[in-house]
Coordinates of C-alpha atoms in Angstrom, one line a residue:
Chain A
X206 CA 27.6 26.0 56.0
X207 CA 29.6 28.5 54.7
X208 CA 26.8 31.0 55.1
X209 CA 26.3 30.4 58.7
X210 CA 29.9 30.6 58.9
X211 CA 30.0 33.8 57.0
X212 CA 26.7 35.7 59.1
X213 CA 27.5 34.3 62.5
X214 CA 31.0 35.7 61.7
X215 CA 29.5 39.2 60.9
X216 CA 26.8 39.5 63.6
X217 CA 29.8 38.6 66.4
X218 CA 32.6 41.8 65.2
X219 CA 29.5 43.9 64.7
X220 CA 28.2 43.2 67.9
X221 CA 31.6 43.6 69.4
X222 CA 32.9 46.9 67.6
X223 CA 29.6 48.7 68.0
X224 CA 28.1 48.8 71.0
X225 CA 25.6 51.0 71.3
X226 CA 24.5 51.3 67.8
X227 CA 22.4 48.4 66.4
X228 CA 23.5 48.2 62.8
X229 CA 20.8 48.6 60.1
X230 CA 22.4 45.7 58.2
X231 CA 21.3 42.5 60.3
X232 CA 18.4 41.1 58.9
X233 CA 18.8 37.8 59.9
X234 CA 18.0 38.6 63.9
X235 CA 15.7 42.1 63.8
X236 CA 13.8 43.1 66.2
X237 CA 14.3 40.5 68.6
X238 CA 18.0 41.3 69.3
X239 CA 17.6 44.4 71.6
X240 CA 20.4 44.0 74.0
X241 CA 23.4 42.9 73.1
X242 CA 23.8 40.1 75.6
X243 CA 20.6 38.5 74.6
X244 CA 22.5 38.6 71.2
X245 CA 25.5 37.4 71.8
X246 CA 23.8 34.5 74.1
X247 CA 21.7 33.6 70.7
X248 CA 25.2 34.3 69.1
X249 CA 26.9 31.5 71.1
X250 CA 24.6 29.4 71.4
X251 CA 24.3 29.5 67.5
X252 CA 28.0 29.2 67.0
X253 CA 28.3 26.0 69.6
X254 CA 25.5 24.5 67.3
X255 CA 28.0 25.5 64.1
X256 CA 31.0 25.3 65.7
X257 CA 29.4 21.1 66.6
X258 CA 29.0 20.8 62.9
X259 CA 31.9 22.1 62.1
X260 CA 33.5 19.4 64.3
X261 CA 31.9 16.6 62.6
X262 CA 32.4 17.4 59.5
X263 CA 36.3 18.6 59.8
X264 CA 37.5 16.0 62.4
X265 CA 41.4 15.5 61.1
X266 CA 41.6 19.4 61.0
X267 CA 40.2 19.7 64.5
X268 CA 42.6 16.8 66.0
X269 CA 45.3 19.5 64.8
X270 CA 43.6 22.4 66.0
X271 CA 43.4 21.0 69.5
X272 CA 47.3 20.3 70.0
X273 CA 47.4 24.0 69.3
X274 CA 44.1 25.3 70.8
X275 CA 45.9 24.5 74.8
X276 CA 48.4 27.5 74.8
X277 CA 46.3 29.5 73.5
X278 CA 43.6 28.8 75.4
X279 CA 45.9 29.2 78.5
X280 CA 46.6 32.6 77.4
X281 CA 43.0 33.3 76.9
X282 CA 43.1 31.9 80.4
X283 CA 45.5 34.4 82.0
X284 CA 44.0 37.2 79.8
X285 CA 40.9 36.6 81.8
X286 CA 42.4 36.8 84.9
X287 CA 44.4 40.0 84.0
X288 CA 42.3 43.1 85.1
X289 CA 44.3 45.0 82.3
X290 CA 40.7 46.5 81.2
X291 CA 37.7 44.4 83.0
X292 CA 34.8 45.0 80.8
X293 CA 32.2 43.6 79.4
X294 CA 33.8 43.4 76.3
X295 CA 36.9 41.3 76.8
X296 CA 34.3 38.8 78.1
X297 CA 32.8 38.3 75.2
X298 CA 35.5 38.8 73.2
X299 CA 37.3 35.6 75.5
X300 CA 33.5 33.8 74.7
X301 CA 33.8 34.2 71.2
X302 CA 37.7 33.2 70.8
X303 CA 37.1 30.3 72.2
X304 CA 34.2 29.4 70.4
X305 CA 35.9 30.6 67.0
X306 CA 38.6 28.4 67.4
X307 CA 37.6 25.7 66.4
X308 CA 35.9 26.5 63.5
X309 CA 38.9 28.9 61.7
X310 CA 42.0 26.7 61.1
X311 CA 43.5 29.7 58.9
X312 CA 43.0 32.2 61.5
X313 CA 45.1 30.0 64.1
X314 CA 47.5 30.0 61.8
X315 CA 48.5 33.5 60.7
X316 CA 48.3 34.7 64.5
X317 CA 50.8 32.3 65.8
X318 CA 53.4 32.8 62.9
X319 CA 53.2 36.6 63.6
X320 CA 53.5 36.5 66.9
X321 CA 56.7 36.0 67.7
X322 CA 57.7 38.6 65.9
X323 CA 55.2 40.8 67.6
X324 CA 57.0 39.8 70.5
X325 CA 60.4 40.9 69.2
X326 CA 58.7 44.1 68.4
X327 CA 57.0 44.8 71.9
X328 CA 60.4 44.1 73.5
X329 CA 62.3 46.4 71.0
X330 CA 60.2 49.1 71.4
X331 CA 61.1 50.1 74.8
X332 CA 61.1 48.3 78.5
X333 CA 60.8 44.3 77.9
X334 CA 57.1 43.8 78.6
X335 CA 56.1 40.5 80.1
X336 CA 56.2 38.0 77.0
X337 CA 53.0 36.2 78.5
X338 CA 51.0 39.7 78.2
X339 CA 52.4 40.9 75.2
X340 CA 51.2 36.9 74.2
X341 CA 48.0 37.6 75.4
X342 CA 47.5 40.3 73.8
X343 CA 47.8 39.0 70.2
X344 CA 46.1 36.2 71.1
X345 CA 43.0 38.6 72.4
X346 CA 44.1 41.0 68.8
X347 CA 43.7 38.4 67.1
X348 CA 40.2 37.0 68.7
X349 CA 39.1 40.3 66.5
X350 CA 38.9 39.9 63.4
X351 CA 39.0 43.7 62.1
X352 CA 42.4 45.6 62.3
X353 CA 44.2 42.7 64.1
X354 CA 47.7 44.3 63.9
X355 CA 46.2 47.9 65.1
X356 CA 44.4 46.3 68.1
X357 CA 48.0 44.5 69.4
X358 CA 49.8 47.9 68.8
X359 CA 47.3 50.0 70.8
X360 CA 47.1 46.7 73.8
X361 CA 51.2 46.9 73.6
X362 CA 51.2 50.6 74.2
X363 CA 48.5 50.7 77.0
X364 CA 50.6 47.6 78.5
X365 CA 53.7 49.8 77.9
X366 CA 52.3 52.7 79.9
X367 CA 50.8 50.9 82.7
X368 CA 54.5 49.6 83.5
X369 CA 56.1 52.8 83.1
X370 CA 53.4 54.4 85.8
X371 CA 54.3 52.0 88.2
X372 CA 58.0 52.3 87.4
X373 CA 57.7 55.9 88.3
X374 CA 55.4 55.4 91.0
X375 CA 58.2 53.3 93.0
X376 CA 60.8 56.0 91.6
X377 CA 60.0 59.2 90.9
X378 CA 58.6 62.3 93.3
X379 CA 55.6 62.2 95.3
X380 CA 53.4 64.9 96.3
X381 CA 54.4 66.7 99.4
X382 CA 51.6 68.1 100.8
X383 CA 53.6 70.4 103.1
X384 CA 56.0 71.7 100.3
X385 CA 52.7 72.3 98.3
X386 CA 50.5 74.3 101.1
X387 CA 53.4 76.3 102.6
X388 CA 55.4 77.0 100.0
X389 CA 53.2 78.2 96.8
X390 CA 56.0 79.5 94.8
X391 CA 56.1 79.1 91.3
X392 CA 58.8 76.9 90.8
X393 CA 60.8 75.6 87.9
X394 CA 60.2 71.4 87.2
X395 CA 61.8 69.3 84.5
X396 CA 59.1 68.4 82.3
X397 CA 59.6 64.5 83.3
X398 CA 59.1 65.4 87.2
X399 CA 56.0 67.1 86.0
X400 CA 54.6 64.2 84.1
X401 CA 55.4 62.2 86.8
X402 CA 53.6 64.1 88.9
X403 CA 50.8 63.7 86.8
X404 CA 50.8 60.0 86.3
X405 CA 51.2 60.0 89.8
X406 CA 48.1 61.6 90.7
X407 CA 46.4 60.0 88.1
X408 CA 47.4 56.1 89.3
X409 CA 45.9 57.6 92.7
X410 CA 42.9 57.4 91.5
X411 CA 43.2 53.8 90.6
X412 CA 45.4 52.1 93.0
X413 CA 44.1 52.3 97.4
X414 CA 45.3 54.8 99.6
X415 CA 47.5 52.1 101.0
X416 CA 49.3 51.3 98.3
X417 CA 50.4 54.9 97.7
X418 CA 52.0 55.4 100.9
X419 CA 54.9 52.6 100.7
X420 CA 56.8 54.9 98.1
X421 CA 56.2 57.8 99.9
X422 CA 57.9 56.4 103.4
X423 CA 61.0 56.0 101.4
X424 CA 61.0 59.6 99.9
X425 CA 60.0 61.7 103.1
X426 CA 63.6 61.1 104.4
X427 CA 65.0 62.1 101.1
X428 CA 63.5 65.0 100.5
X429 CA 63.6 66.6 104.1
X430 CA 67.2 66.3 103.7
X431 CA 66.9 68.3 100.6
X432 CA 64.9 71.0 101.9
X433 CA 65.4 71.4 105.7
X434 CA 62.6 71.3 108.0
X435 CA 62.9 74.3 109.7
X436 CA 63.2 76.4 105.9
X437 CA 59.7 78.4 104.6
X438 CA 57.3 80.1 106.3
X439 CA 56.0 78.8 109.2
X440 CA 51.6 77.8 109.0
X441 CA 51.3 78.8 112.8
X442 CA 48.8 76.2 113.4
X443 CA 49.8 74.3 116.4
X444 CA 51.5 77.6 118.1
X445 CA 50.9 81.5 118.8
X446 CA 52.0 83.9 115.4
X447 CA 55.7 85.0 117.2
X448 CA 55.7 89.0 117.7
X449 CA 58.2 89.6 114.0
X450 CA 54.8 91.5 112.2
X451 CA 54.9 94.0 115.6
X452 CA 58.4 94.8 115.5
X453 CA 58.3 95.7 111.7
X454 CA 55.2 98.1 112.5
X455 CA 56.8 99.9 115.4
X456 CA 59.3 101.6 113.4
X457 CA 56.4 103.2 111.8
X458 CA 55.4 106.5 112.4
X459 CA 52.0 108.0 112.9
X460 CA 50.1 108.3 109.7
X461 CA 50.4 111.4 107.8
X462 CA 47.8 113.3 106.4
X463 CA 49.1 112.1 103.0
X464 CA 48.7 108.9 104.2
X465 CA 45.4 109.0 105.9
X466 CA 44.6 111.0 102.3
X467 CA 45.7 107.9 100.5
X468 CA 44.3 105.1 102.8
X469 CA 41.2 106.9 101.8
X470 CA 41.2 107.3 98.1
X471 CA 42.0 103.3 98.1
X472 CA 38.7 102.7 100.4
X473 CA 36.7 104.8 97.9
X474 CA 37.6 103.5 94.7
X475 CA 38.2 99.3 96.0
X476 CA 34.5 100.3 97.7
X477 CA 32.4 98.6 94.7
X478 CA 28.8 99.3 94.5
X479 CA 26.9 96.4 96.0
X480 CA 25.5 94.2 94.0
X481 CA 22.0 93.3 95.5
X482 CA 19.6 94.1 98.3
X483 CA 22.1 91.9 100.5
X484 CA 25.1 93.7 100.3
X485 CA 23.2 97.0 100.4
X486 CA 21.8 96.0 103.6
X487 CA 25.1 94.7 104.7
X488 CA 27.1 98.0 103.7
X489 CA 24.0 100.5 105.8
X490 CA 24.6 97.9 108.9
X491 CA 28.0 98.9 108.7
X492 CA 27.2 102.3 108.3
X493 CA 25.0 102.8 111.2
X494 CA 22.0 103.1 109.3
X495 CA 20.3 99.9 109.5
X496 CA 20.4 98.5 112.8
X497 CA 21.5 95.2 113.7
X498 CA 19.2 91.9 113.9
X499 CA 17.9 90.8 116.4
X500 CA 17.6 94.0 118.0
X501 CA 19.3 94.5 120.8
X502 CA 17.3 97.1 123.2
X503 CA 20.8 98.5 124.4
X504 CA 23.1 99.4 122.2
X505 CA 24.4 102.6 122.4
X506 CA 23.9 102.7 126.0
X507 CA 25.6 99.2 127.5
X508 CA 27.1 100.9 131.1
X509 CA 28.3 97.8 132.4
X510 CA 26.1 98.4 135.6
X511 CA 23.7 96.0 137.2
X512 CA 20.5 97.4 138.3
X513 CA 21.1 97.6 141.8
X514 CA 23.6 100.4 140.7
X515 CA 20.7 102.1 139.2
X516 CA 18.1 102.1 141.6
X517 CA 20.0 102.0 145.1
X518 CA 21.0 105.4 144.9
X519 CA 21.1 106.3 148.2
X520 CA 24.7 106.3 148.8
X521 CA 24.9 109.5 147.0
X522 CA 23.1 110.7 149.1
X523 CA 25.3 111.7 152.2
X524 CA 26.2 115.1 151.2
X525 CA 22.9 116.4 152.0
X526 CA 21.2 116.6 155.2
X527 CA 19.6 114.1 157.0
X528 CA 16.4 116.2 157.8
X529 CA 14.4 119.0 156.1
X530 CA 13.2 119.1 153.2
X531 CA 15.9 119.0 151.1
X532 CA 16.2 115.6 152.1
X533 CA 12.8 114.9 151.2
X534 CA 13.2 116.8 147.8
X535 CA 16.3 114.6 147.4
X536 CA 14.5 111.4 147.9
X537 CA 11.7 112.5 145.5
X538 CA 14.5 112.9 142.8
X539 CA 16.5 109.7 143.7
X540 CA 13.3 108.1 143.5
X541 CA 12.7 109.3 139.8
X542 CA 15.6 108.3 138.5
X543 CA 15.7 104.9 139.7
X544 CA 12.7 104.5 137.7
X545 CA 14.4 106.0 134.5
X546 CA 15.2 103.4 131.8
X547 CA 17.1 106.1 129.7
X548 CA 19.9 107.5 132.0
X549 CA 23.1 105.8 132.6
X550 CA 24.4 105.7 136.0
X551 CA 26.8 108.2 135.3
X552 CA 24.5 110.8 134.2
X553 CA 22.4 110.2 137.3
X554 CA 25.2 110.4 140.1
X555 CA 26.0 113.9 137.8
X556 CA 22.6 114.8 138.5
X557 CA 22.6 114.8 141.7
X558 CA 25.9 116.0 142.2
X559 CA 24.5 118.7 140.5
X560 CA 21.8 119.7 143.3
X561 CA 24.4 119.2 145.9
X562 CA 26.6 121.9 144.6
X563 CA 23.5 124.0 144.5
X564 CA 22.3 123.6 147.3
X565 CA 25.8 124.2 148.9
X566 CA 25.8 127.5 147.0
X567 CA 22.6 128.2 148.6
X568 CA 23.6 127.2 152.2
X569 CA 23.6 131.2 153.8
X570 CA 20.1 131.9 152.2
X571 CA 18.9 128.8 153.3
X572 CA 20.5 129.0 157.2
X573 CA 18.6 132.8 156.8
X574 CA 14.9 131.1 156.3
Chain B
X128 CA 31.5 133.9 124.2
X129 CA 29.8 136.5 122.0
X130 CA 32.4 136.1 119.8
X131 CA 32.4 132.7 119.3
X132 CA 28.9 132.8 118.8
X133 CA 29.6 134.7 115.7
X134 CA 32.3 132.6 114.2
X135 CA 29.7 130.3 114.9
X136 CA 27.0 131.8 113.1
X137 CA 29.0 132.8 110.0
X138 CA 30.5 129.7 109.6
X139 CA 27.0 128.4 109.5
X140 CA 25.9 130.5 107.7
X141 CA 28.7 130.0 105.0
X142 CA 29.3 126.2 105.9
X143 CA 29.7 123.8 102.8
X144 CA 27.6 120.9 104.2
X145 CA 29.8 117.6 104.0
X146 CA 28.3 115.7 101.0
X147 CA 28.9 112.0 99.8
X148 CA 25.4 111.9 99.3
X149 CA 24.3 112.2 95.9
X150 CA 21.3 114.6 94.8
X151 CA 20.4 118.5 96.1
X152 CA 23.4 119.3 97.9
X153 CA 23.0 122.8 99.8
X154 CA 25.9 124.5 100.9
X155 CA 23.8 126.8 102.9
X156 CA 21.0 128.0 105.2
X157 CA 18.0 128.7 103.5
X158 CA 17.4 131.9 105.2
X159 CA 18.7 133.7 108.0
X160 CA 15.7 132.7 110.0
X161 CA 16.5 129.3 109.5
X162 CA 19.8 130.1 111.0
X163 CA 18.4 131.6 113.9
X164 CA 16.1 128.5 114.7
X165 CA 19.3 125.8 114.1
X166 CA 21.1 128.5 116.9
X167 CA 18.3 127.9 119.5
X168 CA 18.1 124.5 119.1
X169 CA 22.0 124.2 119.7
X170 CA 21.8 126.6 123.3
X171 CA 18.4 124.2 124.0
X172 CA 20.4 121.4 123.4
X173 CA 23.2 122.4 125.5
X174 CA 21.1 124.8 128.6
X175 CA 18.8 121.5 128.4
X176 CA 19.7 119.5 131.8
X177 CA 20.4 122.5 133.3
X178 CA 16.7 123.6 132.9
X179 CA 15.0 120.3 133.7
X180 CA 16.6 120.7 137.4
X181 CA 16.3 124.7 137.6
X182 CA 12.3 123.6 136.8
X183 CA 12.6 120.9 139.1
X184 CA 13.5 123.2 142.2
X185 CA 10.7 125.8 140.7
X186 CA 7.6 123.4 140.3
X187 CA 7.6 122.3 144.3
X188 CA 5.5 122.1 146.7
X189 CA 8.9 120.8 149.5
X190 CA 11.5 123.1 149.3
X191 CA 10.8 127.0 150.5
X192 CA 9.3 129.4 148.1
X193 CA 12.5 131.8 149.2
X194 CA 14.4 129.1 147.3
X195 CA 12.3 128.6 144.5
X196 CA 12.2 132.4 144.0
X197 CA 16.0 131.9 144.0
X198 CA 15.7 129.5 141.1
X199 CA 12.9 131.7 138.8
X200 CA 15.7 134.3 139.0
X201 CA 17.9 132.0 137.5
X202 CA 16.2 130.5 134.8
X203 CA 15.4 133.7 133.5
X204 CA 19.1 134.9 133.8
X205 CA 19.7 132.0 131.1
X206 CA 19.7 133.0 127.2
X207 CA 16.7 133.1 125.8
X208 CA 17.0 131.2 123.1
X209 CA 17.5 128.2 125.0
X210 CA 14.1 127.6 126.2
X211 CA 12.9 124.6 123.7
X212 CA 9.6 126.2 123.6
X213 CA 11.3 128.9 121.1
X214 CA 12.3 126.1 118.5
X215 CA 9.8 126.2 115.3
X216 CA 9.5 123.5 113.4
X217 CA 9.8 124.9 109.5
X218 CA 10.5 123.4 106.7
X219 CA 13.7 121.9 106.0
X220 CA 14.1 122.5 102.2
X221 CA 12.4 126.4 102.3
X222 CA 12.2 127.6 105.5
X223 CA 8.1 127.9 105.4
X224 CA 7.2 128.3 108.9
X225 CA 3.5 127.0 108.4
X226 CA 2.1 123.6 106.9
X227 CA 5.0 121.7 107.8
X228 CA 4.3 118.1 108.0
X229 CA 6.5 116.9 111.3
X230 CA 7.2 113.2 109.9
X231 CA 8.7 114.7 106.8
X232 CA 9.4 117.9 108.1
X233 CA 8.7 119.0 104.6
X234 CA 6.3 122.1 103.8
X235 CA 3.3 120.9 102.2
X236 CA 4.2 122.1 98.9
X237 CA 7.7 120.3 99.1
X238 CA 5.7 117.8 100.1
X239 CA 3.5 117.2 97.6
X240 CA 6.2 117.9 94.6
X241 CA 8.3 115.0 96.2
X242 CA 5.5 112.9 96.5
X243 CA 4.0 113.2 92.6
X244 CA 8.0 112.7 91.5
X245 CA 7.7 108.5 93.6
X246 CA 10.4 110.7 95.8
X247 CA 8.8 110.1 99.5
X248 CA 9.3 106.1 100.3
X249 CA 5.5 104.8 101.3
X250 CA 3.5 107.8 100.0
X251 CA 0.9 107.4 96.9
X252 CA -1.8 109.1 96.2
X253 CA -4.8 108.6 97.8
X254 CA -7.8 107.3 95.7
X255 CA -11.0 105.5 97.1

């Protein structure tokens, strides 16, 4: 008996404190016991078959047990409804307790005599925890057998913090996005405001969106007051950029050859050299030197002008005279250049401008023939 | 306008090329006849349009030959060197007036020391 007592005792806190790692030293279960549920499911159902042997045998101890197995066990109750830390472990851990006892009368007894003083210690230490949790948790300590008294310290302390994060979640400062976009200043925090900033943005991650926003309703009031709406720089989102930049250009004067000399030594020497094909592309495009893709047929030559403009030239034709040959010479050349692509408009109302002041300088020689 | 023309001209000839470009940097001409072909193509460039219609009035069969007569007066009142037809086409690093290649405008010789250094983008030599 004592031997199953013993192994079934070691194969549960090894299966509990180590996890991942299947210990070299059980020989009992080997190879079989891969996973650790399948073990601790052999585990239990092992321990039920001790823990119903245990009953028959010790039946006056076990009437005692029970009067003081029901608070317990309703603290093991609340522990598993707590979501302090909802893992796999606890679960087992709850499995176990309950299992272990009733077969350890001397383990039910050392808990419950320390732990009202563990009790008096979690409330001297700092805020007055709940007494049921800091209960539950040296009833769950206790459930493991190693380090019992480290185990309820580190619970008491993670039950300790939880509180103070929503203590300062309901009091302390909130993150105001506005303050934080517009207004990237280094500024001077208290340490605390800084940790509670931190805590803060570390519960957002646990608690719903919804949650966070009731403290923040209450703080918006309070700290517009503090810092007045109207103060920082404005974002300019929602309305035009007001003229202030233009009036603190106009006062100055044209550049200076120093300056122009200076713009230009910054250019150069903030120009780096570019690091791949890419940029060396992008740096000749600016350049001139590569052209631009897709290639657009017309770029140095965009008039503006429709083609009719370009082929209906006509109009500019009334200086000249409506018979002879000029006229006909003067259709021939209206006619070629409505059928050149590579003249603007401009150049070909010069061009004939051109004939028609020759022509007018060569009105008496031609009156002569 | 004579004058000008020889500010020009010296300044050309003495001109310090503007240069962020790494490499052979030539602050001048590499002879005077060089100079003298960059000078007519400048006056082509500039007694070009006026040309194109002077010829335009010349090679007619519409207007009267009293008028086109006229006009062959007038073109050859204009400088010389702005006909095109006076341009040459030398080499652009030494001046050599024959065995210029026009894509590279490079003499052959230039041509063929740029080539052997990998200097001419697309060029190998040819083997088959």
């Amino acid at each position: 008996m004592a031997s199953w007592h013993k192994t079934a005792g070691a194969l549960w806190w090894l299966c509990l404190l180590s996890q991942a790692e299947l210990p070299s030293g059980r020989q009992t279960r080997g190879k079989v016991q891969k996973h650790f549920s399948t073990s601790s499911v052999l585990s239990a159902e092992k321990d039920k078959s001790t823990a119903s042997k245990g009953s028959t045998t010790e039946g006056a101890s076990k009437r005692q047990e029970g009067t003081a197995e029901t608070p317990k066990q309703k603290l093991l109750d609340l522990i598993g409804n707590m979501k302090v830390e909802v893992s796999y472990r606890k679960k087992l851990q709850e499995l176990k307790a309950s299992e272990n006892k009733k077969q350890d009368a001397n383990r039910l007894e050392g808990p419950d005599s320390e732990g009202p003083q563990r009790t008096a210690e979690g409330i001297q230490r700092g805020k007055p925890l709940n007494p049921e949790l800091v209960k539950a948790a040296s009833a769950v300590a206790s459930s493991l057998p190693l380090n019992k008294k480290q185990t309820e310290s580190e619970l008491l302390a993670q039950l300790r913090r939880h509180e103070e994060t929503t203590d300062k979640q309901k009091k302390g400062e909130t993150i105001n996005i506005r303050d934080v976009i517009s207004e990237m200043t280094v500024k001077k925090q208290s340490p605390a405001q800084r940790g509670v900033r931190i805590s803060s943005r570390i519960s957002l991650e646990l608690d719903d969106d919804g949650q966070r926003i009731r403290p923040e309703r209450f703080l918006s009031q309070s700290f517009d007051s503090r810092r007045s709406l109207k103060a920082g720089k404005r974002l300019n989102i929602f309305t035009k950029a007001s003229t202030e930049p233009e009036h603190a250009l106009k006062t100055v004067s044209s550049p200076t050859i120093w300056d122009l000399e200076f713009a230009k030594e910054i250019a150069a020497i903030t120009a780096q050299p570019p690091r791949n094909g890419f940029e060396e592309m992008i740096q000749w495009t600016k350049e001139g030197i590569l052209w631009e893709f897709p290639i657009d047929n017309e770029v140095g030559m965009d008039d503006g002008a429709e083609f009719h403009e370009h082929i209906f030239l006509d109009k500019h034709l009334e200086g000249f005279p409506k018979d002879g040959p000029i006229r006909h010479f003067m259709e021939l050349v209206i006619c070629g250049l409505s059928k050149n692509p590579y003249l603007s408009v401009k150049q070909k109302i010069e061009h004939i401008e051109w004939f028609e002041k020759y022509f007018e300088e060569k009105k008496e020689l031609l009156q002569e023939i | 306008m004579a004058a000008a023309a020889l500010g020009w001209a010296l300044r050309a000839a003495r001109q310090v090329l503007p240069s962020p470009c790494p490499g052979q940097v030539r602050s001048y001409y590499v002879d005077w006849r060089m100079l003298r072909d960059v000078k007519r193509r400048r006056l082509a460039y500039e007694y070009a349009d006026q040309r194109l219609r002077i010829n335009a009035i010349r090679k007619n069969t519409i207007l009267p030959k009293e008028l086109q007569e006229v006009a062959d007066k007038e073109i050859a009142a204009l400088p010389r060197d702005s006909c095109p037809s006076r341009i040459h086409n030398r080499c652009v690093m030494t001046s050599r007036p024959r065995g210029v290649r026009r894509r590279w405008r490079l003499s052959r010789i230039v041509f063929r020391h740029f080539a052997d250094h990998a200097q001419v983008s697309g060029v190998q030599r040819a083997m088959w």
